[in-house]
Amino acid sequence: MATLLYRLGAFGARRWRTMLVTWLLALGAVIGLGFSFAGSFQDSGSIPGSPAQTALTKMDRHFPSPDTQSARIVFQAPPGQKVTDPGLRESLASTLAATSGIEGVREVSDPAEEGTVSDDGRTAVAEVGFTTKADEDVPAGTLDAVKAAGGQAEQAGLRTIYGGDAYEESHPPVGPTELIGMGVALVILVITFGSLAAAGLPLLTAVLGVAGSMAAMMGLATVLGVSDNAPTLAIMLGLAVGIDYALFIVSRHRSQLASGMPVTESVARANATAGSAVVFAGATVIIALAGLSVAGVPVLTSMGLASAGAVAAVVLALGLLPVLLGMLGRRLVPKPGTRMGRGKARSGRTPLGVRWTEGVLRRPVLTLILGVVGIIALALPALQLRATVTDEGNSPATSSSRQTYDAVADAFGPGANGPLVILVEDEDPAAIASTASAVERTLDGVKGIADTSGVDVAEGGAAARIQIIPGTGPRTTETSDLVSHLRVELRPLAESTGSYIAVTGMTAVGIDVADKLNGALIPFAIVVVGFSLLLLMIAFRSVAIPLKATIGFLLSVGAAFGATVAVFQWGWLAGPLGVSGEGPVASFMPIIVMAVLFGLAMDYEVFLVSAMREDYVDHRNARAAIVTGARNAARVVTAAALIMISVFISFLFSHDADIMPIAFALAFGVLVDAFLVRMTLVPAVMALLGDRAWWLPRRLDRALPRLDVEGTDFHAPDTAPQVPVHPSVPVGM
């Protein structure tokens, strides 16, 4: 691998004009094809074959409804009045009539006929059906016309709120806050390199890689089901890792230029050494993300594969980096007087990373105890982590969909936003009525039910359904427990009658998804932990280092989950961070964060410990190797972590309820992992272990395959002198 990367780097640097045109043509072709065959992203929050989804499919067959967009209008009377008062009733009726006459509106329900007037008479809810297909957006003119039709109701004193799918706010994958995050990343790169040209290269390759992956994703959406959350997550991860990976290679190249190495040779060596570590790190992230598909949840599979594709794209985009480095030539040589230009031996200053590491080495036991206790304290709230499928209740409080959600909950009870349905199906229509009546009697004795509808028999008499309004909201554990309880209570009735009886509805489907994801978390964690142990044992030929790295990863994940609970469930700092309300996080958040943090934690472990290993192999001084590793890697790892944090934080302010907790958990997890675990606890543990940190039984050493993570095993042409260089991270940073 290292030899191939060396040759690719040398070829790209020598033939940069030809390769630049080739890369731009290839990228243009991918983007052009992607946009030409672009499909629509899907809301795939279901599990094929789950009990609720199977029953929902059956119910849709017996009770077909138009596959079109819909909205909800909430009318609220002033205090002391009712919507049934003569004056308000007339204005309400006029508004509904005007709404039904709008082009693009298929039907409008009458609250009085449908029974959607609250007991106190102050609130009425009307359902609006559009002619627009469910997977398309209702024209803005139609939505505006519906709102305009409510003007006469508002003039009469009624408050009107518009919500539902049609009025749900969409969030573009990249907005102003994300651009600010990229700007912060550019500032960090400029500070790190002291050069605007060098700083722009990582940002450029990351953006090009993400652009290519997004175009490919849009094209694949025509034939595959791609979740509507997948693009945002893919962009977030693609930008973060793309900038970081290019940072390592550019840093390595500039440090070699500072020592007088020719441009082509420096590009080739940086590609072989730092590039090998980047390929290893990228492959780790890709495998972890692709492994999310084992959960068997379409939305999770889609998000995992899309993110893995984005990371793969930015790794491939790094093939453009040698071309750009060759094009810029000697212009990337550090200026005299800068830290990199002076060189580490002549700078006269001990880098901050070295001073920090030496401080850790003076008190390794105390550092280890304080660090572990502190992280465990951060992780304790994770014991109360609750995950469920998000709904309009997670939207910002200022959005109309959230206001509609809250108004319905206040007027009709929290369960009105998440009704359940009991479906009864039987081949004998004569048995439907008696079975449905038995279901009604069973429901009478069940706690947690606020209201039930009458029996609705399908045309043809082969099925019936009963709607249930839970006493609690759709995202609560009480509603989840109610679904489980109903399934247990109705099972004997189904067995005795021979009829198909199931609990369904979108709330039940969401509960099944959450249960499936929560159940997959522990097995996935075991797979990830086992994979990290094996991978690092192969990479570093050690038993202790994989154990240390894995424990550190688990501490980082625990801290990330704990901080997420404190902010999103307890409301700590919720206002400054833009979190609109307290409650459970998205059901796929824990497993997504675990997969991504695993890959990122292994990245930092590789870039930091490989520097220590190289020095230990050369000098066999365990303590000195720790300091050398910090000198060679601390500054660049710090810059990489700060860049990732800035990118993740920028997505926190996207106000997307599914993405916000993921972005926050990743930002906090990287903060803890990079600065507390890798740069503080790792040196402390390595100091306590000494030479034992690099011990591996001989039999195991012979059995394990050889993996050249450092990229030292490359063969340059005989004309190029073999100058000893550090394998994976820049020197003099």
XYZ file of C-alpha atoms in Angstrom:
733
model
C 0.000 0.000 0.000
C 2.736 2.485 0.965
C 4.657 1.817 -2.252
C 1.528 2.350 -4.341
C 0.758 5.593 -2.516
C 4.354 6.729 -3.001
C 4.153 6.161 -6.742
C 0.737 7.833 -7.006
C 2.021 10.839 -5.110
C 5.127 11.142 -7.249
C 3.160 10.762 -10.492
C 0.547 13.317 -9.406
C 3.207 15.854 -8.434
C 5.176 15.428 -11.691
C 2.181 15.361 -14.058
C 0.005 17.760 -12.118
C -1.411 19.501 -15.195
C -2.678 16.287 -16.778
C -3.925 14.873 -13.496
C -5.683 18.115 -12.525
C -7.695 18.075 -15.758
C -8.456 14.374 -15.287
C -9.701 14.891 -11.728
C -11.864 17.857 -12.654
C -13.409 15.987 -15.594
C -14.144 12.955 -13.398
C -15.702 15.114 -10.681
C -17.740 17.030 -13.251
C -19.026 13.775 -14.730
C -20.112 12.449 -11.331
C -21.867 15.698 -10.412
C -23.507 15.972 -13.824
C -24.829 12.415 -13.766
C -25.986 12.786 -10.169
C -28.043 15.883 -10.856
C -29.347 14.511 -14.151
C -30.785 11.393 -12.532
C -31.526 12.914 -9.116
C -34.243 11.179 -7.102
C -36.139 12.100 -3.949
C -35.019 11.305 -0.437
C -37.451 9.287 1.652
C -38.785 9.330 5.188
C -38.003 5.689 5.935
C -38.676 5.560 9.665
C -40.057 2.027 9.686
C -38.932 -1.577 9.877
C -40.321 -3.968 7.230
C -41.751 -7.004 8.976
C -42.173 -5.380 12.389
C -45.564 -6.081 14.051
C -46.856 -2.514 13.756
C -45.601 -2.038 10.183
C -47.132 -5.337 9.038
C -50.461 -4.384 10.590
C -50.269 -0.886 9.093
C -49.788 -2.373 5.633
C -52.852 -4.583 6.168
C -54.877 -1.619 7.430
C -53.976 0.486 4.410
C -55.265 -2.312 2.217
C -58.626 -2.473 4.005
C -58.957 1.257 4.670
C -57.268 2.911 1.674
C -56.593 6.619 1.886
C -55.176 8.983 -0.739
C -51.387 9.015 -0.833
C -51.286 12.794 -0.717
C -50.007 15.581 1.480
C -52.140 16.823 4.354
C -52.197 19.659 6.860
C -53.951 20.548 10.087
C -55.590 23.836 11.020
C -56.184 24.570 14.692
C -58.778 27.208 15.573
C -58.696 28.653 19.089
C -61.420 30.911 20.502
C -60.545 33.828 22.806
C -60.757 33.202 26.586
C -64.367 32.925 27.738
C -65.694 32.086 24.271
C -66.287 28.915 22.269
C -65.853 28.113 18.597
C -69.523 27.061 18.647
C -70.682 30.572 19.537
C -72.809 31.957 16.660
C -70.379 34.639 15.479
C -67.299 32.450 15.655
C -69.111 29.438 14.197
C -70.068 31.395 11.071
C -66.570 32.741 10.486
C -65.146 29.237 11.013
C -67.579 27.781 8.466
C -66.725 30.523 5.962
C -63.018 29.852 6.405
C -63.478 26.112 5.798
C -65.583 26.805 2.696
C -63.007 29.224 1.316
C -60.233 26.743 2.005
C -62.007 23.909 0.206
C -62.313 26.097 -2.903
C -58.565 26.667 -3.247
C -56.921 25.027 -6.237
C -54.788 22.115 -5.022
C -56.997 21.399 -1.975
C -58.749 18.047 -2.239
C -60.927 18.144 0.867
C -61.408 19.915 4.196
C -62.966 18.222 7.230
C -65.658 19.797 9.391
C -64.626 19.731 13.085
C -68.255 19.500 14.231
C -68.933 16.444 12.076
C -65.618 14.740 12.802
C -65.797 15.319 16.556
C -62.572 17.328 16.672
C -63.904 20.070 18.950
C -62.420 20.091 22.449
C -64.595 19.453 25.500
C -64.331 23.071 26.610
C -65.385 24.256 23.162
C -62.395 26.577 22.749
C -60.435 24.546 20.177
C -61.402 22.953 16.877
C -59.181 21.069 14.448
C -59.769 20.759 10.699
C -57.845 18.383 8.450
C -56.900 19.617 4.975
C -56.085 17.168 2.188
C -54.124 18.326 -0.851
C -53.872 16.869 -4.339
C -50.058 16.862 -4.097
C -48.450 13.428 -3.770
C -47.070 12.489 -0.359
C -43.460 12.428 -1.580
C -43.700 15.903 -3.138
C -43.869 19.396 -1.675
C -47.145 21.292 -1.771
C -46.693 24.437 -3.885
C -45.943 27.470 -1.739
C -48.765 29.385 -3.439
C -51.294 26.784 -2.305
C -50.052 26.878 1.291
C -50.139 30.661 1.304
C -53.672 30.641 -0.089
C -54.816 28.300 2.698
C -53.358 30.669 5.277
C -54.953 33.655 3.559
C -58.356 31.933 3.719
C -58.061 31.970 7.498
C -57.962 35.741 7.565
C -61.684 36.097 8.135
C -61.557 33.690 11.082
C -58.755 35.756 12.610
C -60.723 38.956 12.072
C -63.573 37.403 14.062
C -61.180 36.742 16.966
C -60.146 33.138 16.280
C -56.479 32.234 16.448
C -55.432 29.998 13.558
C -52.365 27.737 13.585
C -51.234 25.714 10.569
C -49.290 22.500 10.964
C -48.954 18.971 9.683
C -46.659 17.442 7.072
C -47.382 20.071 4.424
C -46.278 22.915 6.705
C -43.342 21.128 8.278
C -40.188 23.171 7.851
C -37.486 21.565 5.752
C -33.834 21.941 6.678
C -31.255 22.162 3.863
C -28.163 19.976 4.448
C -25.942 23.074 4.499
C -27.027 26.493 5.750
C -25.449 29.667 7.139
C -24.374 28.078 10.433
C -22.609 25.232 8.627
C -20.743 27.767 6.494
C -19.671 29.526 9.689
C -18.309 26.217 10.944
C -16.272 25.843 7.768
C -14.999 29.388 8.253
C -13.853 28.518 11.768
C -12.112 25.446 10.372
C -10.309 27.650 7.848
C -9.127 29.977 10.628
C -7.754 27.007 12.587
C -5.958 25.781 9.470
C -4.432 29.210 8.859
C -3.201 29.365 12.458
C -1.816 25.828 12.197
C -0.009 26.327 8.881
C 0.674 30.058 8.943
C -0.215 30.034 5.241
C -3.529 30.723 3.507
C -2.608 28.587 0.502
C -1.745 25.581 2.656
C -4.857 26.117 4.791
C -7.131 26.145 1.748
C -6.016 22.760 0.438
C -7.690 20.559 3.125
C -10.872 22.594 2.847
C -10.883 22.357 -0.951
C -10.387 18.584 -1.140
C -13.007 17.996 1.570
C -15.596 20.141 -0.218
C -14.901 18.452 -3.568
C -15.168 15.001 -1.982
C -18.460 15.859 -0.289
C -19.818 17.399 -3.513
C -19.048 14.198 -5.393
C -20.598 11.990 -2.723
C -23.748 14.134 -2.572
C -24.175 13.987 -6.342
C -23.759 10.223 -6.284
C -26.259 9.967 -3.418
C -28.834 11.999 -5.328
C -28.424 9.757 -8.347
C -28.718 6.580 -6.293
C -31.904 7.935 -4.684
C -33.716 7.148 -7.949
C -33.226 3.406 -7.453
C -32.544 3.068 -3.729
C -34.379 4.323 -0.659
C -32.149 7.058 0.785
C -33.288 8.596 4.080
C -33.891 12.339 4.140
C -31.524 12.551 7.131
C -28.678 10.833 5.267
C -27.412 13.882 3.291
C -26.962 16.065 6.383
C -25.080 13.384 8.304
C -22.960 12.531 5.267
C -22.003 16.179 4.714
C -21.187 16.663 8.394
C -18.880 13.650 8.569
C -17.431 14.130 5.103
C -16.362 17.691 5.840
C -14.957 16.849 9.275
C -12.852 13.845 8.314
C -11.965 15.230 4.888
C -10.403 18.363 6.354
C -8.623 16.392 9.068
C -7.192 13.740 6.758
C -5.832 16.307 4.303
C -4.412 18.251 7.266
C -2.121 15.342 8.184
C -0.757 14.940 4.662
C -0.222 18.668 4.041
C 1.473 19.042 7.435
C 3.827 16.186 6.658
C 4.667 17.638 3.246
C 5.441 21.137 4.550
C 7.664 19.830 7.341
C 9.680 17.907 4.739
C 9.919 20.958 2.485
C 11.266 22.893 5.476
C 14.096 20.372 5.784
C 15.085 20.927 2.140
C 13.478 17.897 0.489
C 12.582 18.316 -3.226
C 8.893 18.911 -3.958
C 8.163 15.707 -5.877
C 9.978 13.525 -3.364
C 8.255 15.260 -0.453
C 4.811 14.801 -1.997
C 5.505 11.126 -2.651
C 6.794 10.478 0.867
C 3.946 12.386 2.519
C 1.479 10.373 0.460
C 3.193 7.103 1.410
C 3.557 7.777 5.142
C 0.775 10.086 6.303
C -1.372 8.804 3.427
C -1.098 5.226 4.679
C -2.326 6.298 8.105
C -5.182 8.223 6.465
C -6.260 5.204 4.433
C -6.194 3.062 7.566
C -8.157 5.645 9.563
C -10.685 6.168 6.775
C -11.200 2.438 6.350
C -11.897 2.167 10.080
C -14.584 4.850 9.920
C -16.116 3.362 6.764
C -16.337 -0.139 8.229
C -17.906 1.155 11.448
C -20.534 3.164 9.536
C -21.292 0.377 7.082
C -21.695 -1.958 10.063
C -24.823 -0.022 11.048
C -26.691 -2.000 8.406
C -26.628 -5.092 10.641
C -29.411 -3.542 12.752
C -31.864 -4.185 9.910
C -33.479 -0.728 10.093
C -33.766 0.978 6.674
C -33.258 4.523 7.980
C -30.150 3.467 9.911
C -28.765 1.466 6.995
C -29.326 4.399 4.672
C -27.631 6.886 7.001
C -24.714 4.537 7.688
C -24.016 3.663 4.063
C -24.453 7.264 2.893
C -22.013 8.503 5.538
C -19.573 5.704 4.720
C -19.825 6.706 1.071
C -19.065 10.329 1.954
C -15.987 9.310 3.959
C -14.866 7.048 1.100
C -15.344 9.939 -1.315
C -13.152 12.298 0.696
C -10.477 9.606 1.005
C -10.571 9.216 -2.775
C -10.499 12.993 -3.138
C -7.158 12.952 -1.343
C -5.791 11.527 -4.586
C -6.184 15.068 -5.867
C -4.029 16.415 -3.045
C -0.636 15.359 -4.522
C -1.670 17.080 -7.746
C -2.418 20.334 -5.906
C 0.766 20.045 -3.843
C 2.792 19.561 -7.000
C 1.044 22.526 -8.635
C 1.894 24.856 -5.732
C 5.493 23.614 -5.631
C 7.873 25.576 -3.399
C 5.178 28.106 -2.510
C 4.221 25.811 0.391
C 7.693 26.005 1.963
C 7.203 27.465 5.470
C 8.348 31.055 5.763
C 11.531 31.741 7.739
C 10.753 32.743 11.289
C 7.654 30.589 11.610
C 7.577 27.567 13.910
C 7.756 25.133 11.012
C 10.287 27.273 9.174
C 12.664 27.382 12.140
C 12.363 23.667 12.778
C 11.882 22.020 16.104
C 15.578 21.903 16.945
C 16.159 25.638 16.484
C 12.907 27.096 17.702
C 14.111 27.523 21.264
C 10.632 26.818 22.608
C 9.159 23.648 23.993
C 5.815 23.009 22.270
C 2.735 23.181 24.459
C 1.916 19.543 23.688
C 5.307 18.469 25.000
C 4.974 20.590 28.142
C 1.509 19.116 28.771
C 2.777 15.562 28.279
C 5.772 16.118 30.555
C 3.393 17.411 33.215
C 1.309 14.254 32.872
C 4.420 12.073 33.129
C 5.425 13.722 36.401
C 2.128 12.636 38.056
C 0.786 9.737 35.958
C -1.179 8.032 38.754
C -2.851 11.229 39.936
C -3.601 12.257 36.345
C -5.125 8.883 35.571
C -7.318 8.861 38.673
C -8.563 12.427 38.229
C -9.137 11.955 34.509
C -11.073 8.704 34.810
C -13.181 9.982 37.715
C -13.972 13.165 35.814
C -15.059 11.326 32.672
C -17.147 8.859 34.663
C -18.879 11.808 36.329
C -19.680 13.205 32.891
C -20.972 9.805 31.788
C -23.292 9.136 34.748
C -26.325 10.915 33.193
C -26.091 8.463 30.285
C -27.856 5.924 32.510
C -31.035 7.943 31.942
C -30.671 8.176 28.158
C -34.034 7.760 26.419
C -34.350 7.394 22.664
C -37.471 7.348 20.531
C -38.704 8.379 17.098
C -38.933 12.158 16.840
C -42.077 13.996 15.807
C -43.373 17.563 15.569
C -42.947 17.901 19.337
C -39.175 18.057 18.728
C -39.483 21.016 16.340
C -38.453 24.535 17.414
C -41.042 26.241 19.617
C -41.353 29.051 17.069
C -42.383 26.739 14.203
C -46.054 26.448 13.261
C -45.895 22.639 13.332
C -44.696 22.697 16.962
C -47.358 25.254 17.924
C -50.041 23.071 16.327
C -48.692 20.048 18.177
C -48.774 21.863 21.524
C -52.242 23.313 20.911
C -53.689 19.870 20.157
C -52.016 18.402 23.246
C -53.402 21.182 25.468
C -56.942 20.883 24.083
C -57.345 17.127 23.588
C -54.601 15.630 25.764
C -51.022 14.666 24.876
C -52.098 11.329 23.423
C -54.067 13.054 20.662
C -50.786 13.651 18.815
C -50.016 9.935 18.763
C -53.162 7.785 18.469
C -52.956 4.010 18.342
C -55.123 1.698 16.253
C -56.300 -1.837 16.980
C -56.782 -3.717 13.709
C -58.998 -6.795 13.543
C -58.881 -8.949 10.420
C -60.699 -12.193 9.649
C -61.601 -14.131 6.539
C -65.112 -14.592 7.953
C -66.874 -11.188 7.924
C -69.437 -12.515 10.390
C -66.711 -12.942 13.018
C -65.448 -9.366 12.696
C -68.261 -7.749 14.700
C -68.063 -10.161 17.613
C -64.256 -10.035 17.758
C -64.227 -6.235 17.591
C -66.778 -6.097 20.431
C -64.559 -8.400 22.493
C -61.630 -6.079 21.813
C -63.687 -3.124 23.058
C -64.485 -4.947 26.276
C -60.803 -5.784 26.767
C -59.805 -2.155 26.271
C -62.247 -1.004 28.979
C -60.032 -2.447 31.684
C -56.705 -1.153 30.377
C -55.075 1.748 32.227
C -53.410 4.505 30.259
C -56.171 4.879 27.659
C -57.792 8.319 27.587
C -60.419 7.591 24.932
C -61.458 5.058 22.301
C -63.449 5.455 19.115
C -66.261 3.231 17.961
C -65.709 0.211 15.734
C -65.003 1.188 12.126
C -65.734 -1.711 9.757
C -64.034 -1.752 6.361
C -65.967 -1.980 3.126
C -66.510 -5.683 2.477
C -66.506 -6.483 6.190
C -63.128 -8.266 6.243
C -61.556 -5.934 8.806
C -62.370 -3.471 11.553
C -60.381 -0.921 13.502
C -60.639 0.913 16.796
C -58.699 4.092 17.460
C -57.156 4.620 20.891
C -56.057 7.932 22.391
C -53.374 7.218 24.999
C -53.281 9.273 28.162
C -49.643 10.188 27.501
C -47.677 11.628 24.600
C -46.228 9.530 21.770
C -42.603 9.960 22.932
C -43.141 8.846 26.533
C -42.178 5.524 28.070
C -45.757 5.213 29.333
C -47.112 5.064 25.773
C -44.447 2.528 24.823
C -45.419 0.426 27.833
C -49.076 0.748 26.826
C -48.346 -0.703 23.386
C -46.516 -3.654 24.943
C -49.326 -4.168 27.448
C -52.019 -4.094 24.752
C -50.182 -6.713 22.714
C -49.999 -8.995 25.734
C -53.675 -8.420 26.645
C -54.972 -9.007 23.103
C -52.895 -12.095 22.342
C -55.217 -14.572 24.162
C -58.223 -13.079 22.354
C -56.532 -13.518 18.983
C -55.681 -17.128 19.822
C -59.202 -17.968 21.000
C -61.036 -16.347 18.066
C -58.527 -17.151 15.332
C -58.690 -13.546 14.134
C -55.717 -11.340 13.379
C -55.523 -8.635 16.066
C -52.669 -6.130 16.123
C -51.694 -2.767 17.568
C -50.613 -0.354 14.842
C -50.556 3.295 13.803
C -47.553 5.537 13.192
C -46.895 5.844 16.922
C -46.689 2.059 17.281
C -44.440 1.864 14.209
C -42.116 4.424 15.790
C -42.060 2.487 19.059
C -41.082 -0.683 17.190
C -38.255 1.194 15.453
C -36.986 2.569 18.777
C -37.149 -0.863 20.420
C -35.251 -2.420 17.529
C -32.536 0.231 17.628
C -32.203 0.123 21.405
C -31.900 -3.642 21.241
C -29.192 -3.413 18.574
C -27.037 -1.000 20.595
C -25.378 -3.558 22.899
C -24.613 -6.137 20.161
C -23.220 -3.379 17.960
C -21.075 -2.123 20.852
C -19.678 -5.628 21.351
C -18.825 -5.883 17.644
C -17.195 -2.445 17.658
C -15.165 -3.196 20.790
C -14.023 -6.541 19.404
C -13.120 -4.966 16.084
C -11.095 -2.203 17.752
C -9.166 -4.713 19.863
C -8.218 -6.782 16.818
C -7.456 -3.827 14.575
C -5.162 -2.059 17.020
C -3.454 -5.288 18.023
C -2.549 -5.845 14.370
C -1.511 -2.227 13.879
C 0.681 -1.781 16.964
C 1.741 -5.379 17.779
C 0.653 -4.929 21.398
C -1.897 -6.293 23.850
C -2.031 -3.356 26.256
C -2.513 -0.592 23.680
C -5.723 -2.054 22.179
C -7.195 -2.552 25.666
C -6.264 1.005 26.652
C -7.654 2.450 23.410
C -10.925 0.548 23.691
C -11.493 1.555 27.304
C -10.769 5.144 26.321
C -13.300 4.911 23.491
C -15.973 3.630 25.873
C -15.232 6.482 28.281
C -15.582 9.000 25.459
C -18.891 7.505 24.319
C -20.210 7.514 27.879
C -19.257 11.167 28.331
C -20.895 12.089 25.017
C -24.127 10.334 25.985
C -24.075 11.854 29.468
C -23.676 15.400 28.159
C -26.452 14.781 25.612
C -28.831 13.703 28.367
C -27.958 16.811 30.414
C -28.685 19.159 27.500
C -31.536 17.496 25.587
C -33.386 15.698 28.399
C -32.589 17.840 31.441
C -32.408 21.176 29.634
C -28.968 22.271 30.853
C -27.699 25.054 28.549
C -30.603 24.229 26.226
C -31.365 27.895 25.548
C -27.858 29.028 24.520
C -27.445 25.898 22.403
C -30.760 26.414 20.616
C -32.456 23.258 21.943
C -36.198 23.916 21.763
C -37.490 21.455 24.347
C -36.609 18.667 26.718
C -37.345 15.070 25.839
C -35.971 11.858 24.332
C -33.467 12.035 21.487
C -33.836 10.401 18.070
C -33.821 6.621 18.357
C -30.920 6.198 15.940
C -28.733 8.779 17.725
C -26.935 6.437 20.198
C -25.870 3.843 17.644
C -24.864 6.475 15.057
C -22.752 8.357 17.614
C -21.122 5.146 18.802
C -20.151 4.167 15.253
C -18.767 7.571 14.315
C -16.909 8.149 17.592
C -15.323 4.726 17.278
C -13.841 5.668 13.934
C -12.681 9.092 15.105
C -11.222 7.747 18.366
C -9.223 5.167 16.426
C -7.994 7.948 14.128
C -6.523 9.923 17.022
C -5.109 6.765 18.562
C -3.351 5.870 15.323
C -1.914 9.336 14.676
C -0.685 9.744 18.273
C 0.496 6.265 19.240
C 2.144 5.524 15.888
C 4.510 8.414 16.581
C 5.374 6.854 19.954
C 5.814 3.415 18.424
C 8.229 4.627 15.755
C 10.483 6.253 18.331
C 10.277 3.225 20.637
C 11.247 0.852 17.836
C 14.288 3.029 17.082
C 15.489 3.749 20.630
C 13.740 1.307 23.019
C 13.096 4.073 25.555
C 9.421 3.920 26.501
C 9.302 7.217 28.412
C 11.187 9.183 25.764
C 8.920 7.713 23.080
C 5.881 9.251 24.805
C 7.440 12.728 24.727
C 8.567 12.311 21.126
C 5.079 11.227 20.122
C 3.634 14.337 21.728
C 6.214 16.543 20.010
C 5.437 15.069 16.601
C 1.657 14.704 16.856
C 0.133 16.882 19.584
C -0.189 20.102 17.607
C -1.680 18.544 14.501
C -4.043 16.309 16.512
C -5.177 19.382 18.437
C -5.891 21.243 15.208
C -7.720 18.224 13.783
C -9.901 17.889 16.875
C -10.750 21.606 16.930
C -11.726 21.455 13.269
C -14.021 18.492 13.855
C -15.605 20.185 16.853
C -16.242 23.388 14.892
C -17.877 21.464 12.028
C -20.072 19.390 14.347
C -21.093 22.414 16.438
C -22.179 24.267 13.308
C -24.686 21.490 12.560
C -26.023 21.760 16.120
C -27.659 25.069 15.152
C -29.443 23.588 12.132
C -32.605 23.153 14.273
C -33.102 19.678 12.805
C -34.397 17.593 15.718
C -32.785 14.415 14.378
C -29.364 15.919 13.661
C -28.923 18.280 16.632
C -28.270 15.641 19.338
C -25.957 13.741 16.992
C -23.947 16.878 16.233
C -23.700 17.813 19.913
C -22.732 14.315 21.036
C -20.036 14.067 18.361
C -18.611 17.492 19.188
C -18.504 16.744 22.912
C -17.227 13.209 22.316
C -14.351 14.452 20.147
C -13.519 17.096 22.770
C -13.276 14.470 25.513
C -11.564 11.844 23.392
C -8.894 14.082 21.880
C -7.949 16.187 24.884
C -8.820 14.121 27.952
C -8.394 10.574 26.706
C -5.763 10.573 23.939
C -3.587 13.486 25.036
C -3.897 13.077 28.814
C -4.876 9.559 29.851
C -2.934 7.814 27.085
C 0.463 9.289 28.130
C -0.335 8.506 31.782
C -1.158 4.869 31.028
C 1.824 4.497 28.697
C 4.125 5.874 31.405
C 2.788 3.396 33.963
C 3.111 0.479 31.556
C 6.605 1.338 30.336
C 8.062 -1.348 28.062
C 5.083 -3.603 28.814
C 2.927 -1.335 26.625
C 4.642 -2.818 23.558
C 4.550 -6.478 24.588
C 2.909 -9.086 22.353
C 3.217 -12.873 22.792
C 5.414 -14.396 20.104
C 2.802 -16.890 18.961
C 0.235 -14.145 18.578
C 2.779 -11.977 16.793
C 3.363 -14.719 14.233
C -0.375 -15.383 13.815
C -1.471 -11.809 13.267
C -1.099 -10.334 9.779
C 1.301 -7.465 9.213
C -0.273 -4.068 8.623
C 1.970 -1.141 7.707
C -0.065 1.658 9.268
C 2.953 3.964 9.501
C 3.728 3.682 5.798
C 7.450 3.045 6.326
C 7.556 -0.060 4.120
C 7.617 1.704 0.757
C 10.129 1.335 -2.062
C 11.231 4.549 -3.692
C 13.266 4.603 -6.894
C 16.966 4.028 -6.337
C 17.717 7.585 -7.394
C 15.744 8.953 -4.452
C 17.709 8.831 -1.186
C 16.041 7.011 1.682
C 15.990 9.691 4.363
C 14.530 8.574 7.712
C 11.222 10.330 8.201
C 8.462 10.038 10.698
C 5.779 7.727 9.400
C 2.412 9.298 9.886
C 2.420 12.751 11.392
C 4.355 15.952 10.745
C 7.385 17.027 12.709
C 8.157 20.471 13.986
C 4.514 21.365 14.505
